[in-house]
mmCIF file of C-alpha atoms in Angstrom:
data_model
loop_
_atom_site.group_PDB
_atom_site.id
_atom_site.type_symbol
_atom_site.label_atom_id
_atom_site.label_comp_id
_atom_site.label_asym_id
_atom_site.label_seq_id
_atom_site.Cartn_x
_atom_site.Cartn_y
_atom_site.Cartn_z
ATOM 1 C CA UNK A 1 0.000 0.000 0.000
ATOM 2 C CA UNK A 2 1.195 3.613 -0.676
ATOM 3 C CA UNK A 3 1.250 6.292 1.292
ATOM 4 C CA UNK A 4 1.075 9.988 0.254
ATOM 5 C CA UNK A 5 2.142 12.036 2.999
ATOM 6 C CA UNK A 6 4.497 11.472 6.441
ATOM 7 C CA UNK A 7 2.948 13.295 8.938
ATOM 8 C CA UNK A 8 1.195 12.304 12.172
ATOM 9 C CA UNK A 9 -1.749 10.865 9.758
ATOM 10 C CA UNK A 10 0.668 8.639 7.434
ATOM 11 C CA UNK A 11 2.945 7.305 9.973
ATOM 12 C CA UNK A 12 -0.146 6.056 12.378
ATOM 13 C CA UNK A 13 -1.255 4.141 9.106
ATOM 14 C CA UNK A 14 1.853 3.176 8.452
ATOM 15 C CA UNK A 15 2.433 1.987 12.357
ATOM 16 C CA UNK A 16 -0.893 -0.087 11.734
ATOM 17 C CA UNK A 17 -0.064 -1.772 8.407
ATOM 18 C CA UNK A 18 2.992 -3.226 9.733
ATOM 19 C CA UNK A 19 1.464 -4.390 12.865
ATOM 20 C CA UNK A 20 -0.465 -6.211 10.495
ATOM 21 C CA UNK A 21 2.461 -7.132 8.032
ATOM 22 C CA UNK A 22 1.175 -5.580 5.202
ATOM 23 C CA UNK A 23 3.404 -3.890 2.717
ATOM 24 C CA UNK A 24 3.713 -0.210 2.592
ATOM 25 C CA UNK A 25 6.005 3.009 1.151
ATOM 26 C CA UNK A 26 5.318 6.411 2.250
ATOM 27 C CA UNK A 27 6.289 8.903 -0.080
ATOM 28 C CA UNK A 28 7.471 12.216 1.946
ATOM 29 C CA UNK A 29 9.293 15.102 1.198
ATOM 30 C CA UNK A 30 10.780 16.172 5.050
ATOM 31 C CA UNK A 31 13.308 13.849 5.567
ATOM 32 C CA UNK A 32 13.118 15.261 9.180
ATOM 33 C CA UNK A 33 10.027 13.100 8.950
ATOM 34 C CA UNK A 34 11.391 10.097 7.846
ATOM 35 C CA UNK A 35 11.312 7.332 10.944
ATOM 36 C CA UNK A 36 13.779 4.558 10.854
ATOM 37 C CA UNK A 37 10.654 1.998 11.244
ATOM 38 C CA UNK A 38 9.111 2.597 7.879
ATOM 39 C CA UNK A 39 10.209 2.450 4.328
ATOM 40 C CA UNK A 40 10.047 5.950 2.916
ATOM 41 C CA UNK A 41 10.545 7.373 -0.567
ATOM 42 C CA UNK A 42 12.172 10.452 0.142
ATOM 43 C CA UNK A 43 10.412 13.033 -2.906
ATOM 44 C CA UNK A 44 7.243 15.159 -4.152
ATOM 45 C CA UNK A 45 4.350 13.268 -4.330
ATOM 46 C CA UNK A 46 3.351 15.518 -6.931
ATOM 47 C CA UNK A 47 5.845 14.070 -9.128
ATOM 48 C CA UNK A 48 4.964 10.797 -11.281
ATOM 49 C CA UNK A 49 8.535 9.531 -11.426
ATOM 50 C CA UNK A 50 8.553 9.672 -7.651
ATOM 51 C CA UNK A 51 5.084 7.786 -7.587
ATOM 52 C CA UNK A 52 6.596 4.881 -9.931
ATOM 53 C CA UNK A 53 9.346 4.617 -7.523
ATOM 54 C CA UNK A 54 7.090 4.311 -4.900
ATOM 55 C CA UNK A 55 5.471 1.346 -6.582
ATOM 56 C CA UNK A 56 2.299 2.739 -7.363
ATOM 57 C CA UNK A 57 2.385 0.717 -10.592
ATOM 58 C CA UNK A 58 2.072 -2.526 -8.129
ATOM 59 C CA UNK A 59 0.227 -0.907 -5.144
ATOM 60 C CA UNK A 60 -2.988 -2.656 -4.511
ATOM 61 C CA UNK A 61 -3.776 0.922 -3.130
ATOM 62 C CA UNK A 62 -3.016 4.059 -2.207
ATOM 63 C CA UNK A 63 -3.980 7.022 0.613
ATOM 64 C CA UNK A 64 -2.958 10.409 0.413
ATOM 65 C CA UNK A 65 -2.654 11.896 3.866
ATOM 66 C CA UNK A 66 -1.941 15.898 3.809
ATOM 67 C CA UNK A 67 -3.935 18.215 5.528
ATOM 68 C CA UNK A 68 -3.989 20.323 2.222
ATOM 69 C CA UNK A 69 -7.828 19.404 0.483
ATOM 70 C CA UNK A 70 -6.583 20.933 -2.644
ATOM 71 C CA UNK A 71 -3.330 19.253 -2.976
ATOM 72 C CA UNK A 72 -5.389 16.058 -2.119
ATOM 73 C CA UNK A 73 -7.578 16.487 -4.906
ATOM 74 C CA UNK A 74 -4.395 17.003 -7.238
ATOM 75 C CA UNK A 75 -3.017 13.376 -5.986
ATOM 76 C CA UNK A 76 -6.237 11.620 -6.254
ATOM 77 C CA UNK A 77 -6.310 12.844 -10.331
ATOM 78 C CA UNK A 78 -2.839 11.989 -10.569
ATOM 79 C CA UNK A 79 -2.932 8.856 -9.033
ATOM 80 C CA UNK A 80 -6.252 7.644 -10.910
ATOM 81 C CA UNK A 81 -4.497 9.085 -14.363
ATOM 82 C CA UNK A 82 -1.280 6.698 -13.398
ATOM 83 C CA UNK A 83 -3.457 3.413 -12.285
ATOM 84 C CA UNK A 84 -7.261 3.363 -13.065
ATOM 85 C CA UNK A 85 -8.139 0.084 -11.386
ATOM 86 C CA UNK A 86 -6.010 1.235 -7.992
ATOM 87 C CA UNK A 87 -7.901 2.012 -4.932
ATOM 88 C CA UNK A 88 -7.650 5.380 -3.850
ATOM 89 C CA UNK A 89 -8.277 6.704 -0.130
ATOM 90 C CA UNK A 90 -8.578 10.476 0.645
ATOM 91 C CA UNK A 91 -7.913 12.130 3.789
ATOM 92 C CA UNK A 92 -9.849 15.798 3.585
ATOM 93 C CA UNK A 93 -9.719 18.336 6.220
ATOM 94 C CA UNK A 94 -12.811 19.909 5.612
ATOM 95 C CA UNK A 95 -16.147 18.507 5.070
ATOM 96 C CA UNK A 96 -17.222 20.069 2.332
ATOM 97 C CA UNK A 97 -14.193 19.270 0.381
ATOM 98 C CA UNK A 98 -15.741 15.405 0.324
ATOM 99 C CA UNK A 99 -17.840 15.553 -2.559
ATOM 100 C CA UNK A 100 -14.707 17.418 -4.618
ATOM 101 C CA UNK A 101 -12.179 14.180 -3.930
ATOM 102 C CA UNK A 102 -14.956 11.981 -4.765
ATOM 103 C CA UNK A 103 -15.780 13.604 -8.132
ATOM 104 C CA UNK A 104 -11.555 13.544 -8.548
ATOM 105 C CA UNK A 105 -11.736 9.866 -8.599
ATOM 106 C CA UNK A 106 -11.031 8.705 -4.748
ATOM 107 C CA UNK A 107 -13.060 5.659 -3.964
ATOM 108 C CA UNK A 108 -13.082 6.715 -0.194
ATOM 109 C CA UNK A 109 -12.356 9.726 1.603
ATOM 110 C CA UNK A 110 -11.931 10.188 5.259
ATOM 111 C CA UNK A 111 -12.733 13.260 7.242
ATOM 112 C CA UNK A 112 -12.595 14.589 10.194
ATOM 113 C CA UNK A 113 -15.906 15.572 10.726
ATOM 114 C CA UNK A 114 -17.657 11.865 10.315
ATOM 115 C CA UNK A 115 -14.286 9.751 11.884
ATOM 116 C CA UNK A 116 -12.712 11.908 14.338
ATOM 117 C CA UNK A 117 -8.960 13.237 14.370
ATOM 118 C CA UNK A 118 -7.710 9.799 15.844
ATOM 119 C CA UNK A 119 -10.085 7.378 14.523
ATOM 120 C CA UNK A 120 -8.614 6.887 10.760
ATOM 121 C CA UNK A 121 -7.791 3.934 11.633
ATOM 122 C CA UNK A 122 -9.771 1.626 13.832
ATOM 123 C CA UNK A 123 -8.021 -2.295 14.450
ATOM 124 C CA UNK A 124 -11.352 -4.274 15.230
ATOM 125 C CA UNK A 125 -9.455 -6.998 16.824
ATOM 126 C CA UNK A 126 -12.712 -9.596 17.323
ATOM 127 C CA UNK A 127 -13.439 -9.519 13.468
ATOM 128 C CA UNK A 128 -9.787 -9.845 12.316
ATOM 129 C CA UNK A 129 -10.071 -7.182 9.991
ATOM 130 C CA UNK A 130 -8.321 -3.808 9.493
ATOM 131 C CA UNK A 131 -10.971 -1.458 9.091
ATOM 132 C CA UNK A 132 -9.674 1.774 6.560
ATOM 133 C CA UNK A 133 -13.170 3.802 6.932
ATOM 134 C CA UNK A 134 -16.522 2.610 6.996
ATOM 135 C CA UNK A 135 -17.125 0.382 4.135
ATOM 136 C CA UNK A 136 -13.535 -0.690 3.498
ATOM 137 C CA UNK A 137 -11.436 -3.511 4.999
ATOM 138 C CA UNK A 138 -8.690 -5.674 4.865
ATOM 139 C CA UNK A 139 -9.760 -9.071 5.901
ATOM 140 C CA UNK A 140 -8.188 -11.874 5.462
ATOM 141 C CA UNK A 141 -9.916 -15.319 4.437
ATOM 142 C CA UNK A 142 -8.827 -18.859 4.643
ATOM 143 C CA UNK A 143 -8.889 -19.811 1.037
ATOM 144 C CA UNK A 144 -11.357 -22.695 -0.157
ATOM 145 C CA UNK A 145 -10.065 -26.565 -0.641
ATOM 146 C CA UNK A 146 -12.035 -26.307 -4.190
ATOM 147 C CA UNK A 147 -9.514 -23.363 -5.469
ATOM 148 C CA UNK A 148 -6.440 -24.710 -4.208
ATOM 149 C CA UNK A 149 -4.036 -24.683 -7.164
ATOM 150 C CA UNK A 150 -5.319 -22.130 -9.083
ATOM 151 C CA UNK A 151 -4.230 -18.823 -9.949
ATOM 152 C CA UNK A 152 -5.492 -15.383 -8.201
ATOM 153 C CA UNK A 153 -6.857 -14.466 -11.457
ATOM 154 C CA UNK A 154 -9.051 -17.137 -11.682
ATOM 155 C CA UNK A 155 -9.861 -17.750 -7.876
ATOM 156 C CA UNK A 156 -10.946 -13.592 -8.287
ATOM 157 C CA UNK A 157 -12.624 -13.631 -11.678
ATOM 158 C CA UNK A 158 -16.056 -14.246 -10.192
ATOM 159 C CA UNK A 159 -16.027 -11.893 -7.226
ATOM 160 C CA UNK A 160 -16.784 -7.924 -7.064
ATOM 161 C CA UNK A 161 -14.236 -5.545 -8.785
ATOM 162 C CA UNK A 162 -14.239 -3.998 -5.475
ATOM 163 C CA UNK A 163 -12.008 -6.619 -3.670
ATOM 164 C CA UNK A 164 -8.179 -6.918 -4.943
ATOM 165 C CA UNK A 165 -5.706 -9.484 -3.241
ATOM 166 C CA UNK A 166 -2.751 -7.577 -0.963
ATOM 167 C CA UNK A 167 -1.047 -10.860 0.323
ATOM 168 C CA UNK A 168 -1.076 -14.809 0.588
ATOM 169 C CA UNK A 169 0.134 -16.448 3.744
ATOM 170 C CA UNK A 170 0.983 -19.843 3.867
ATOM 171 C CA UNK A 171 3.686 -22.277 6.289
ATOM 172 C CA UNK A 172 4.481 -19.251 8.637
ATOM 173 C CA UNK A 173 5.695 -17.226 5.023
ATOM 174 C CA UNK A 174 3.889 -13.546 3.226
ATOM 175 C CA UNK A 175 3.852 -12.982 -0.054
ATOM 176 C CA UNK A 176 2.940 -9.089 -0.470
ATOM 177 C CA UNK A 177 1.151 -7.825 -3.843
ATOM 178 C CA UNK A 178 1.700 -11.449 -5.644
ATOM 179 C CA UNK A 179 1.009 -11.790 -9.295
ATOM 180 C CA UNK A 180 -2.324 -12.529 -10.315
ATOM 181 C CA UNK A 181 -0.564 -15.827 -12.169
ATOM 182 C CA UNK A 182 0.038 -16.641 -8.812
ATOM 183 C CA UNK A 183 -1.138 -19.865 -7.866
ATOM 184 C CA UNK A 184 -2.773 -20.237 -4.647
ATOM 185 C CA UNK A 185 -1.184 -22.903 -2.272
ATOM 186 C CA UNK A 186 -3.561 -25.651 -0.069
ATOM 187 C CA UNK A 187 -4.692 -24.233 3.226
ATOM 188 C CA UNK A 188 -3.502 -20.373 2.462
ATOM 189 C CA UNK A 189 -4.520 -17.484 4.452
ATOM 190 C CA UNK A 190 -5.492 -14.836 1.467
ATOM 191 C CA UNK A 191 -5.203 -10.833 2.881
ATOM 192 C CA UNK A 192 -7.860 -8.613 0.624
ATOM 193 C CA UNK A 193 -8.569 -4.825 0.359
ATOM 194 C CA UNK A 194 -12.041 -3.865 -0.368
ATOM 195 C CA UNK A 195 -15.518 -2.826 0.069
ATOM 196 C CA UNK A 196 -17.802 -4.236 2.460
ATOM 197 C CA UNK A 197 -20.118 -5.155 -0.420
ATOM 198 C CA UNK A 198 -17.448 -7.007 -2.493
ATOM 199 C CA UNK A 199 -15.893 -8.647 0.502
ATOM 200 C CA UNK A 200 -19.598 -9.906 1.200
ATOM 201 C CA UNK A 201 -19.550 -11.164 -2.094
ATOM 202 C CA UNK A 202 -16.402 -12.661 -1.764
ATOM 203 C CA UNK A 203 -17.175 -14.775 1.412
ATOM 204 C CA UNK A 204 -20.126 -15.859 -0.547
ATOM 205 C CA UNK A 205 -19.247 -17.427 -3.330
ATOM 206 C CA UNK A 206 -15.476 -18.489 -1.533
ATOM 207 C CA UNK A 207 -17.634 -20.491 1.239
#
């Protein structure tokens, strides 16, 4: 997952993703920012070869974290220009900036005003699942016996567009953003990003 943004807001995201060892690059340009615990891109956000660094081209998503709306709005284009199918999270200061990041092609935004200055991020340990902002997780599901063997393109071609894979675990070993030629291995643990719809979805045609 990429990060736009090392502030207070990136680095608690950050500081949850690896509690939950899930991949993750913030992009900041500070490098009185930078903390020894995360992997950083040190650059302009703004800038597309600093992006493709990053990994955005691989990112299963990305969240763009500055307490600037407009500047916000400017990564959101950016980022949907460079990677249409990516999911992109918002952060927006003010609420009437919502509607703006949604039109600029973020599939979530979060704001103050309906999650609270230190509720981004909320670990719901009894469900097992990382909740981003209401309406999208990542969960992780045991994967069927019946799609043992095949790839993640074909284990995901009947589920929601919604839901992209972020990691298989398997024997005690991750394997962050695999390729979707991937073949799934018996009795794997597969981590997902998505909506709550399309991970409803998922569970029911997966079980």
């Amino acid at each position: 997952m990429l990060i736009l943004g090392g502030g207070r807001v990136g680095q608690a995201i950050a500081s949850v993703l690896a509690k939950r060892n899930i991949a993750h690059c913030i992009v900041e340009q500070l490098p009185e920012l930078v903390q020894a615990s995360s992997v950083y891109v040190i650059g302009n956000a703004e800038e597309e070869d600093v992006l493709r660094t990053a990994g955005i081209m691989e990112a299963p998503a990305v969240v763009t974290t500055t307490h600037d709306d407009d500047l916000n709005v400017y990564l959101t284009l950016l980022c949907r220009h460079l990677r249409p199918d990516i999911q992109i999270l918002s952060r927006a200061a003010l609420e009437r900036n919502v509607p703006t990041l949604h039109r600029a092609g973020a599939d979530f935004v979060m704001s103050y005003a309906s999650l609270g200055a230190n509720t981004i991020w909320n670990y719901l340990m009894h469900h097992d699942v990382l909740m981003v902002t209401e309406g999208l997780n990542v969960f992780q599901v045991p994967l069927p016996a019946h799609l043992a063997g095949k790839t993640i393109r074909e284990a995901m071609s009947h589920c929601a567009p919604g839901c992209h894979v972020v990691a298989v675990r398997t024997a005690g070993q991750m394997q962050i953003n695999p390729e979707p030629s991937m073949r799934l291995p018996p009795h794997a643990d597969v981590i997902l990003i998505g909506t709550a719809k399309a991970e409803q979805e998922l569970l029911q045609i997966w079980t």
